[in-house]
């Protein structure tokens, strides 16, 4: 009998758990190359474990492997170099990677301090307690670390004066399928500790809860909201309806539940089939408040991809990836990607000017525009809205993102200047046939 310690099943399980935790850490750090290596090693370890020991947790470990493999392969488009190798693209905030504030721009001095990232979607790709949408918005709220070892002067030596100032990332709470009590507890704690002139961001990626019965709406608890966990595995499907028409759904985050937290600057993103429930806000306390709301209906071809993450969140995470996905492209050469990405940088500068120069825009947008993360999210939201409005598959008005307060459409999402940019990007990628062109389409 083999008595070596390494062949004891409980020690092997510890090793497998270590691999799983290490993969989660690498995912959070966006070390995707390392993740792929670890997945391969984990697969070999699990195969060896299941062959050596006849254990009851064999299916469980195979499920872990399937989850992480699906997570790594969730991106709908791959970028290929000349050797046909997949290029890992970072979508974190990079120095100089966003439109800067022009001289004379009047914007707020608020800073994003805390972010609550909530994931409660059924049947979405996940690993551990991290859904793909949670992962993507997490990356969108991270700065790309600066490698000081490669920061050199023109003469090839590191200059002390060139050392970049350390910029803080917002503090994040990741909540996977929280109960209402858990969600409210974290909201309250974050609200309590929020510094002066700081912003709390709440991201909700969750199944929609819709009102039933009487349509005589009276307030912020009559529109439904998004699902919170019931602590019982009884919820299936995308639409959850309350059983007693005379009462409100308990296991739901209603718009009214967020009202107490509008005493401080609040930035809300809702990605749900009932996101529009959150456009019925009332700004009771006069603090900056913005809600970015996903489409509630997608074309059939897009619905089929929902398991790999929401298109709306994909636009907020990586607009070019989302643009390629909505155009049905599954791969792109690195050279063309870089060309399109450079063009998008120009588009984003123009969108930034549209936002700050509009005379009709609500001041709340300008209050948040001073923060780099929120600025990028606002710009990507406008680009997403313009793209979907022009796409031939998106004909239902419910397929367009909305916001509270509403954006002045003619100055932003329906600007002729922005439409021209979308068509130019489509032409660069040879997909212009998928978009309405007012100059050519009489039915637009």
Short mmCIF file of C-alpha atoms in Angstrom, two decimals:
data_model
loop_
_atom_site.label_atom_id
_atom_site.label_comp_id
_atom_site.label_asym_id
_atom_site.label_seq_id
_atom_site.Cartn_x
_atom_site.Cartn_y
_atom_site.Cartn_z
CA UNK A 1 0.00 0.00 0.00
CA UNK A 2 1.24 3.45 -0.89
CA UNK A 3 1.67 5.43 2.33
CA UNK A 4 3.23 8.60 0.97
CA UNK A 5 1.46 11.71 2.39
CA UNK A 6 0.93 13.21 -1.05
CA UNK A 7 -1.40 10.33 -1.89
CA UNK A 8 -3.77 11.00 0.99
CA UNK A 9 -7.06 12.29 -0.52
CA UNK A 10 -7.57 15.05 2.05
CA UNK A 11 -4.17 16.55 1.17
CA UNK A 12 -4.94 16.39 -2.54
CA UNK A 13 -8.25 18.20 -1.90
CA UNK A 14 -6.35 20.95 -0.08
CA UNK A 15 -4.13 21.31 -3.11
CA UNK A 16 -7.15 21.53 -5.44
CA UNK A 17 -8.73 24.19 -3.21
CA UNK A 18 -5.47 26.12 -3.29
CA UNK A 19 -5.56 26.06 -7.09
CA UNK A 20 -9.16 27.32 -7.08
CA UNK A 21 -8.33 30.21 -4.71
CA UNK A 22 -5.20 31.07 -6.68
CA UNK A 23 -7.27 31.23 -9.89
CA UNK A 24 -9.72 33.65 -8.23
CA UNK A 25 -6.82 35.90 -7.18
CA UNK A 26 -5.36 35.86 -10.69
CA UNK A 27 -8.78 36.70 -12.15
CA UNK A 28 -9.14 39.68 -9.83
CA UNK A 29 -5.65 40.84 -10.81
CA UNK A 30 -6.51 40.31 -14.50
CA UNK A 31 -3.62 37.85 -14.94
CA UNK A 32 -5.42 35.92 -17.66
CA UNK A 33 -2.28 34.25 -19.03
CA UNK A 34 -1.56 32.86 -15.58
CA UNK A 35 -5.21 31.79 -15.21
CA UNK A 36 -5.00 29.68 -18.37
CA UNK A 37 -1.85 27.96 -17.11
CA UNK A 38 -3.49 27.27 -13.75
CA UNK A 39 -6.64 25.91 -15.38
CA UNK A 40 -4.55 23.44 -17.38
CA UNK A 41 -2.69 22.34 -14.25
CA UNK A 42 -5.93 22.09 -12.25
CA UNK A 43 -7.45 19.93 -14.97
CA UNK A 44 -4.51 17.53 -14.76
CA UNK A 45 -4.65 17.47 -10.96
CA UNK A 46 -8.40 16.75 -10.96
CA UNK A 47 -7.98 13.97 -13.52
CA UNK A 48 -5.24 12.39 -11.42
CA UNK A 49 -7.33 12.79 -8.25
CA UNK A 50 -10.46 11.21 -9.72
CA UNK A 51 -8.50 8.30 -11.18
CA UNK A 52 -6.57 7.61 -7.98
CA UNK A 53 -9.45 7.95 -5.50
CA UNK A 54 -13.04 6.86 -5.85
CA UNK A 55 -14.54 9.87 -4.05
CA UNK A 56 -18.01 11.41 -3.92
CA UNK A 57 -16.78 14.91 -4.85
CA UNK A 58 -15.62 13.95 -8.35
CA UNK A 59 -18.58 15.65 -10.05
CA UNK A 60 -18.13 18.71 -7.86
CA UNK A 61 -14.53 19.22 -8.95
CA UNK A 62 -15.41 18.63 -12.60
CA UNK A 63 -18.05 21.35 -12.23
CA UNK A 64 -15.43 23.73 -10.81
CA UNK A 65 -13.28 23.06 -13.86
CA UNK A 66 -16.18 23.65 -16.25
CA UNK A 67 -17.06 26.92 -14.50
CA UNK A 68 -13.59 28.42 -14.72
CA UNK A 69 -13.15 27.25 -18.34
CA UNK A 70 -16.43 28.90 -19.33
CA UNK A 71 -15.43 32.06 -17.43
CA UNK A 72 -12.10 32.36 -19.24
CA UNK A 73 -13.79 31.82 -22.62
CA UNK A 74 -16.71 34.21 -21.97
CA UNK A 75 -15.43 37.10 -24.11
CA UNK A 76 -17.39 37.03 -27.39
CA UNK A 77 -14.46 38.31 -29.50
CA UNK A 78 -10.79 37.36 -29.55
CA UNK A 79 -7.91 39.50 -30.79
CA UNK A 80 -5.28 37.59 -32.76
CA UNK A 81 -1.68 38.52 -33.54
CA UNK A 82 0.27 37.50 -36.64
CA UNK A 83 0.94 34.06 -35.15
CA UNK A 84 -2.81 33.51 -34.58
CA UNK A 85 -2.23 33.64 -30.84
CA UNK A 86 -4.89 35.27 -28.68
CA UNK A 87 -3.79 38.67 -27.37
CA UNK A 88 -4.81 39.50 -23.78
CA UNK A 89 -6.38 42.96 -23.71
CA UNK A 90 -6.46 44.93 -20.46
CA UNK A 91 -9.57 47.03 -19.92
CA UNK A 92 -8.42 48.77 -16.78
CA UNK A 93 -8.09 52.54 -16.58
CA UNK A 94 -4.71 53.52 -18.00
CA UNK A 95 -2.78 56.75 -17.66
CA UNK A 96 -3.72 58.93 -20.60
CA UNK A 97 -6.32 56.40 -21.70
CA UNK A 98 -9.32 58.65 -21.24
CA UNK A 99 -10.43 62.11 -22.38
CA UNK A 100 -8.75 64.69 -20.19
CA UNK A 101 -10.49 67.71 -18.72
CA UNK A 102 -10.03 70.65 -21.04
CA UNK A 103 -9.14 74.07 -19.70
CA UNK A 104 -12.28 75.95 -18.80
CA UNK A 105 -14.46 72.86 -18.29
CA UNK A 106 -16.77 73.41 -15.33
CA UNK A 107 -17.18 70.02 -13.65
CA UNK A 108 -17.54 68.72 -10.12
CA UNK A 109 -14.68 67.78 -7.82
CA UNK A 110 -16.26 64.56 -6.58
CA UNK A 111 -14.22 61.35 -6.32
CA UNK A 112 -15.47 57.77 -6.56
CA UNK A 113 -14.61 56.25 -3.18
CA UNK A 114 -16.76 53.12 -2.78
CA UNK A 115 -18.46 50.71 -5.17
CA UNK A 116 -20.95 47.98 -4.36
CA UNK A 117 -20.94 45.36 -7.11
CA UNK A 118 -23.95 43.06 -6.85
CA UNK A 119 -24.51 39.99 -9.02
CA UNK A 120 -27.75 37.99 -8.89
CA UNK A 121 -28.42 36.77 -12.43
CA UNK A 122 -29.64 33.25 -13.07
CA UNK A 123 -27.66 31.07 -15.47
CA UNK A 124 -24.81 33.54 -16.03
CA UNK A 125 -21.23 32.32 -16.33
CA UNK A 126 -19.52 32.52 -12.94
CA UNK A 127 -16.57 31.20 -10.98
CA UNK A 128 -16.62 30.97 -7.21
CA UNK A 129 -18.83 33.92 -6.18
CA UNK A 130 -17.97 36.13 -9.15
CA UNK A 131 -20.23 36.38 -12.19
CA UNK A 132 -18.80 37.53 -15.52
CA UNK A 133 -20.69 40.85 -15.26
CA UNK A 134 -19.33 41.45 -11.76
CA UNK A 135 -15.83 40.71 -13.04
CA UNK A 136 -16.17 43.10 -15.96
CA UNK A 137 -17.44 46.05 -13.95
CA UNK A 138 -14.76 45.33 -11.34
CA UNK A 139 -12.07 45.65 -14.03
CA UNK A 140 -13.66 48.88 -15.30
CA UNK A 141 -13.17 50.35 -11.81
CA UNK A 142 -9.47 49.45 -11.55
CA UNK A 143 -6.39 51.40 -12.61
CA UNK A 144 -3.73 49.66 -14.65
CA UNK A 145 -0.68 49.34 -12.36
CA UNK A 146 2.29 51.39 -13.48
CA UNK A 147 5.45 49.32 -13.88
CA UNK A 148 8.15 51.60 -12.54
CA UNK A 149 10.83 49.28 -13.89
CA UNK A 150 9.93 50.30 -17.42
CA UNK A 151 9.47 53.99 -16.70
CA UNK A 152 12.62 55.50 -18.10
CA UNK A 153 13.86 58.84 -19.30
CA UNK A 154 14.99 59.64 -22.82
CA UNK A 155 18.48 58.55 -21.79
CA UNK A 156 17.25 55.16 -20.58
CA UNK A 157 17.47 55.84 -16.83
CA UNK A 158 14.68 56.20 -14.33
CA UNK A 159 14.08 59.80 -13.41
CA UNK A 160 12.85 60.40 -9.83
CA UNK A 161 10.68 63.27 -11.03
CA UNK A 162 8.95 60.93 -13.45
CA UNK A 163 7.64 58.62 -10.73
CA UNK A 164 3.88 58.71 -11.20
CA UNK A 165 1.72 59.74 -8.28
CA UNK A 166 -0.06 56.78 -6.73
CA UNK A 167 -3.76 57.03 -7.54
CA UNK A 168 -6.14 55.11 -5.36
CA UNK A 169 -8.67 52.65 -6.71
CA UNK A 170 -12.17 52.87 -5.26
CA UNK A 171 -12.91 50.43 -2.47
CA UNK A 172 -15.18 47.63 -3.66
CA UNK A 173 -17.66 45.26 -2.08
CA UNK A 174 -18.43 42.16 -4.17
CA UNK A 175 -21.82 40.69 -3.25
CA UNK A 176 -22.94 37.52 -4.99
CA UNK A 177 -26.65 36.78 -4.57
CA UNK A 178 -27.01 38.76 -1.32
CA UNK A 179 -30.20 38.81 0.72
CA UNK A 180 -31.87 42.19 1.15
CA UNK A 181 -30.54 42.32 4.70
CA UNK A 182 -26.96 41.70 3.56
CA UNK A 183 -27.22 44.23 0.74
CA UNK A 184 -28.72 46.89 3.00
CA UNK A 185 -26.04 46.27 5.63
CA UNK A 186 -23.20 46.83 3.16
CA UNK A 187 -24.96 49.87 1.68
CA UNK A 188 -25.34 51.39 5.13
CA UNK A 189 -21.74 50.70 6.11
CA UNK A 190 -20.38 52.21 2.91
CA UNK A 191 -22.70 55.21 3.21
CA UNK A 192 -21.62 55.80 6.80
CA UNK A 193 -17.90 55.75 5.99
CA UNK A 194 -18.11 57.73 2.73
CA UNK A 195 -15.68 60.68 2.91
CA UNK A 196 -16.67 64.25 2.11
CA UNK A 197 -16.88 65.06 -1.62
CA UNK A 198 -16.95 61.36 -2.45
CA UNK A 199 -19.30 59.18 -4.47
CA UNK A 200 -20.90 55.83 -3.74
CA UNK A 201 -21.44 53.66 -6.84
CA UNK A 202 -24.01 50.85 -6.79
CA UNK A 203 -23.89 48.32 -9.65
CA UNK A 204 -26.83 45.92 -9.89
CA UNK A 205 -26.70 42.96 -12.26
CA UNK A 206 -29.78 41.00 -11.32
CA UNK A 207 -32.98 39.28 -12.35
CA UNK A 208 -35.91 41.66 -12.71
CA UNK A 209 -38.84 41.69 -10.29
CA UNK A 210 -41.96 43.06 -11.95
CA UNK A 211 -45.14 44.45 -10.39
CA UNK A 212 -48.38 42.56 -10.89
CA UNK A 213 -52.03 43.37 -10.46
CA UNK A 214 -53.05 47.03 -10.11
CA UNK A 215 -51.32 49.42 -12.49
CA UNK A 216 -52.27 52.52 -10.50
CA UNK A 217 -48.71 53.45 -9.58
CA UNK A 218 -48.24 55.65 -6.56
CA UNK A 219 -44.61 55.61 -5.59
CA UNK A 220 -41.12 54.12 -5.75
CA UNK A 221 -42.28 50.73 -4.44
CA UNK A 222 -44.82 50.19 -7.22
CA UNK A 223 -42.47 49.56 -10.15
CA UNK A 224 -40.72 46.45 -8.92
CA UNK A 225 -36.94 46.34 -8.97
CA UNK A 226 -34.25 43.66 -8.95
CA UNK A 227 -34.14 40.35 -7.14
CA UNK A 228 -32.38 39.76 -3.84
CA UNK A 229 -31.72 36.30 -2.46
CA UNK A 230 -34.49 34.60 -0.51
CA UNK A 231 -32.19 32.14 1.28
CA UNK A 232 -34.31 29.45 -0.35
CA UNK A 233 -33.58 27.89 -3.72
CA UNK A 234 -37.09 28.46 -5.06
CA UNK A 235 -36.50 31.10 -7.72
CA UNK A 236 -36.15 30.10 -11.35
CA UNK A 237 -36.39 32.11 -14.55
CA UNK A 238 -35.78 35.74 -15.38
CA UNK A 239 -39.12 37.18 -14.23
CA UNK A 240 -40.13 36.96 -10.58
CA UNK A 241 -43.60 38.07 -9.55
CA UNK A 242 -44.97 38.56 -6.05
CA UNK A 243 -47.60 36.11 -4.93
CA UNK A 244 -49.81 38.48 -2.93
CA UNK A 245 -51.01 41.35 -5.13
CA UNK A 246 -51.86 43.45 -2.09
CA UNK A 247 -48.27 43.51 -0.89
CA UNK A 248 -44.89 44.50 -2.29
CA UNK A 249 -42.23 41.92 -3.07
CA UNK A 250 -40.01 41.47 -0.01
CA UNK A 251 -37.02 39.91 -1.75
CA UNK A 252 -36.43 42.84 -4.05
CA UNK A 253 -34.35 46.01 -4.03
CA UNK A 254 -36.94 48.64 -4.93
CA UNK A 255 -35.94 52.13 -6.12
CA UNK A 256 -37.38 53.47 -2.87
CA UNK A 257 -34.90 51.37 -0.90
CA UNK A 258 -32.10 53.56 -2.26
CA UNK A 259 -33.76 56.87 -1.35
CA UNK A 260 -32.07 57.19 2.10
CA UNK A 261 -28.67 56.91 0.42
CA UNK A 262 -29.32 59.84 -1.92
CA UNK A 263 -28.35 62.13 0.96
CA UNK A 264 -24.84 61.76 -0.46
CA UNK A 265 -23.67 61.66 -4.10
CA UNK A 266 -24.93 58.39 -5.60
CA UNK A 267 -24.13 56.82 -8.98
CA UNK A 268 -26.28 53.80 -9.87
CA UNK A 269 -25.90 51.30 -12.73
CA UNK A 270 -28.71 48.79 -13.23
CA UNK A 271 -28.35 45.90 -15.68
CA UNK A 272 -31.65 44.05 -15.51
CA UNK A 273 -34.81 43.20 -17.43
CA UNK A 274 -36.56 45.68 -15.12
CA UNK A 275 -33.89 48.38 -15.07
CA UNK A 276 -36.42 51.06 -16.02
CA UNK A 277 -38.00 50.79 -12.56
CA UNK A 278 -35.06 52.92 -11.44
CA UNK A 279 -35.84 55.83 -13.72
CA UNK A 280 -38.67 56.70 -11.33
CA UNK A 281 -36.33 58.33 -8.86
CA UNK A 282 -37.02 61.56 -7.04
CA UNK A 283 -33.98 63.53 -5.96
CA UNK A 284 -35.23 64.43 -2.50
CA UNK A 285 -32.05 65.89 -1.06
CA UNK A 286 -30.51 67.81 -3.96
CA UNK A 287 -27.31 65.76 -4.01
CA UNK A 288 -25.82 64.59 -7.33
CA UNK A 289 -27.68 61.47 -8.50
CA UNK A 290 -27.36 59.57 -11.79
CA UNK A 291 -28.75 56.18 -12.82
CA UNK A 292 -27.53 54.40 -15.97
CA UNK A 293 -30.09 51.80 -17.04
CA UNK A 294 -29.67 48.86 -19.39
CA UNK A 295 -32.04 47.93 -22.21
CA UNK A 296 -34.88 45.73 -20.98
CA UNK A 297 -35.34 43.87 -24.28
CA UNK A 298 -32.68 42.51 -26.66
CA UNK A 299 -32.98 41.04 -30.16
CA UNK A 300 -33.26 37.25 -30.18
CA UNK A 301 -29.70 36.76 -31.43
CA UNK A 302 -28.39 38.81 -28.49
CA UNK A 303 -30.54 36.96 -25.95
CA UNK A 304 -28.83 33.72 -26.94
CA UNK A 305 -25.52 35.19 -25.72
CA UNK A 306 -26.83 36.38 -22.33
CA UNK A 307 -25.22 33.49 -20.44
CA UNK A 308 -21.81 34.90 -21.38
CA UNK A 309 -22.68 38.26 -19.84
CA UNK A 310 -24.81 41.28 -20.56
CA UNK A 311 -24.20 43.38 -23.67
CA UNK A 312 -24.81 46.57 -21.67
CA UNK A 313 -22.15 45.76 -19.09
CA UNK A 314 -19.82 44.68 -21.90
CA UNK A 315 -20.12 48.20 -23.39
CA UNK A 316 -19.22 49.74 -20.01
CA UNK A 317 -16.29 47.32 -19.67
CA UNK A 318 -14.86 47.37 -23.20
CA UNK A 319 -16.83 49.35 -25.82
CA UNK A 320 -14.85 48.03 -28.79
CA UNK A 321 -15.37 44.41 -27.70
CA UNK A 322 -19.11 45.11 -27.37
CA UNK A 323 -19.25 46.86 -30.75
CA UNK A 324 -17.61 43.87 -32.43
CA UNK A 325 -19.95 41.50 -30.62
CA UNK A 326 -23.10 43.37 -31.64
CA UNK A 327 -21.83 43.24 -35.23
CA UNK A 328 -21.42 39.47 -35.09
CA UNK A 329 -17.61 39.47 -35.30
CA UNK A 330 -15.88 36.74 -33.30
CA UNK A 331 -12.24 37.62 -33.99
CA UNK A 332 -10.12 40.55 -35.13
CA UNK A 333 -6.50 41.04 -36.13
CA UNK A 334 -4.38 42.93 -33.63
CA UNK A 335 -3.46 45.64 -36.13
CA UNK A 336 -7.09 46.43 -36.94
CA UNK A 337 -8.02 46.29 -33.26
CA UNK A 338 -5.35 48.89 -32.45
CA UNK A 339 -6.51 51.09 -35.32
CA UNK A 340 -10.15 50.89 -34.20
CA UNK A 341 -9.18 51.45 -30.56
CA UNK A 342 -7.23 54.58 -31.50
CA UNK A 343 -10.25 55.85 -33.45
CA UNK A 344 -12.49 55.21 -30.42
CA UNK A 345 -10.22 57.37 -28.28
CA UNK A 346 -10.97 60.26 -30.64
CA UNK A 347 -14.69 59.47 -30.51
CA UNK A 348 -14.60 59.50 -26.71
CA UNK A 349 -12.92 62.91 -26.67
CA UNK A 350 -15.74 64.23 -28.85
CA UNK A 351 -18.40 62.64 -26.62
CA UNK A 352 -16.76 64.29 -23.62
CA UNK A 353 -17.05 67.66 -25.31
CA UNK A 354 -20.71 66.97 -26.14
CA UNK A 355 -21.43 66.29 -22.47
CA UNK A 356 -19.58 69.29 -21.06
CA UNK A 357 -20.70 71.77 -23.72
CA UNK A 358 -24.38 70.87 -23.77
CA UNK A 359 -26.56 73.68 -22.44
CA UNK A 360 -29.46 71.31 -21.79
CA UNK A 361 -27.69 68.60 -19.80
CA UNK A 362 -28.57 68.03 -16.15
CA UNK A 363 -25.88 69.30 -13.79
CA UNK A 364 -25.67 65.91 -12.06
CA UNK A 365 -23.77 64.50 -15.05
CA UNK A 366 -21.24 67.33 -14.83
CA UNK A 367 -20.86 66.84 -11.07
CA UNK A 368 -19.71 63.26 -11.69
CA UNK A 369 -17.69 64.03 -14.82
CA UNK A 370 -14.68 65.23 -12.81
CA UNK A 371 -13.91 61.69 -11.61
CA UNK A 372 -11.95 59.62 -14.14
CA UNK A 373 -13.83 56.36 -13.61
CA UNK A 374 -17.28 57.96 -13.73
CA UNK A 375 -16.26 60.07 -16.73
CA UNK A 376 -15.32 56.97 -18.66
CA UNK A 377 -18.54 55.18 -17.68
CA UNK A 378 -20.65 58.15 -18.81
CA UNK A 379 -18.83 58.38 -22.14
CA UNK A 380 -19.13 54.63 -22.75
CA UNK A 381 -22.83 54.80 -21.87
CA UNK A 382 -23.40 57.50 -24.50
CA UNK A 383 -21.47 55.49 -27.10
CA UNK A 384 -23.49 52.37 -26.25
CA UNK A 385 -26.76 54.29 -26.59
CA UNK A 386 -25.79 55.78 -29.94
CA UNK A 387 -24.60 52.43 -31.32
CA UNK A 388 -27.76 50.52 -30.38
CA UNK A 389 -30.02 53.30 -31.70
CA UNK A 390 -28.35 53.01 -35.09
CA UNK A 391 -28.14 49.22 -35.27
CA UNK A 392 -30.72 47.64 -37.56
CA UNK A 393 -31.47 44.76 -35.16
CA UNK A 394 -32.41 47.11 -32.32
CA UNK A 395 -35.80 48.42 -33.44
CA UNK A 396 -37.72 48.27 -30.15
CA UNK A 397 -37.33 51.42 -28.02
CA UNK A 398 -36.97 49.11 -25.00
CA UNK A 399 -33.70 47.94 -26.56
CA UNK A 400 -32.10 51.34 -25.88
CA UNK A 401 -30.40 52.27 -22.61
CA UNK A 402 -32.02 54.99 -20.52
CA UNK A 403 -30.85 57.22 -17.72
CA UNK A 404 -32.05 59.29 -14.81
CA UNK A 405 -31.94 62.21 -15.31
CA UNK A 406 -32.52 61.92 -19.05
CA UNK A 407 -29.72 62.98 -21.35
CA UNK A 408 -30.51 65.63 -23.97
CA UNK A 409 -30.68 63.25 -26.95
CA UNK A 410 -29.93 65.75 -29.70
CA UNK A 411 -26.77 66.86 -27.91
CA UNK A 412 -25.54 63.35 -27.11
CA UNK A 413 -26.91 59.92 -28.10
CA UNK A 414 -28.68 61.15 -31.25
CA UNK A 415 -26.09 63.74 -32.26
CA UNK A 416 -25.44 63.75 -36.01
CA UNK A 417 -21.73 64.11 -35.23
CA UNK A 418 -21.76 60.95 -33.10
CA UNK A 419 -23.80 59.06 -35.71
CA UNK A 420 -21.11 59.92 -38.24
CA UNK A 421 -18.45 58.48 -35.92
CA UNK A 422 -20.39 55.22 -35.46
CA UNK A 423 -20.69 54.82 -39.23
CA UNK A 424 -16.97 55.51 -39.67
CA UNK A 425 -16.09 52.82 -37.13
CA UNK A 426 -18.50 50.41 -38.82
CA UNK A 427 -16.89 51.13 -42.21
CA UNK A 428 -13.43 50.54 -40.75
CA UNK A 429 -14.62 47.09 -39.63
CA UNK A 430 -16.60 46.47 -42.85
CA UNK A 431 -19.94 46.14 -41.05
CA UNK A 432 -21.62 49.39 -42.13
CA UNK A 433 -24.52 47.42 -43.64
CA UNK A 434 -25.70 46.66 -40.09
CA UNK A 435 -26.35 50.32 -39.27
CA UNK A 436 -28.93 52.84 -40.36
CA UNK A 437 -27.52 55.72 -42.38
CA UNK A 438 -29.91 58.66 -42.57
CA UNK A 439 -28.28 59.82 -45.77
CA UNK A 440 -29.15 56.51 -47.48
CA UNK A 441 -32.11 55.04 -45.59
CA UNK A 442 -35.37 56.85 -46.18
CA UNK A 443 -37.09 54.76 -43.48
CA UNK A 444 -34.62 55.66 -40.72
#
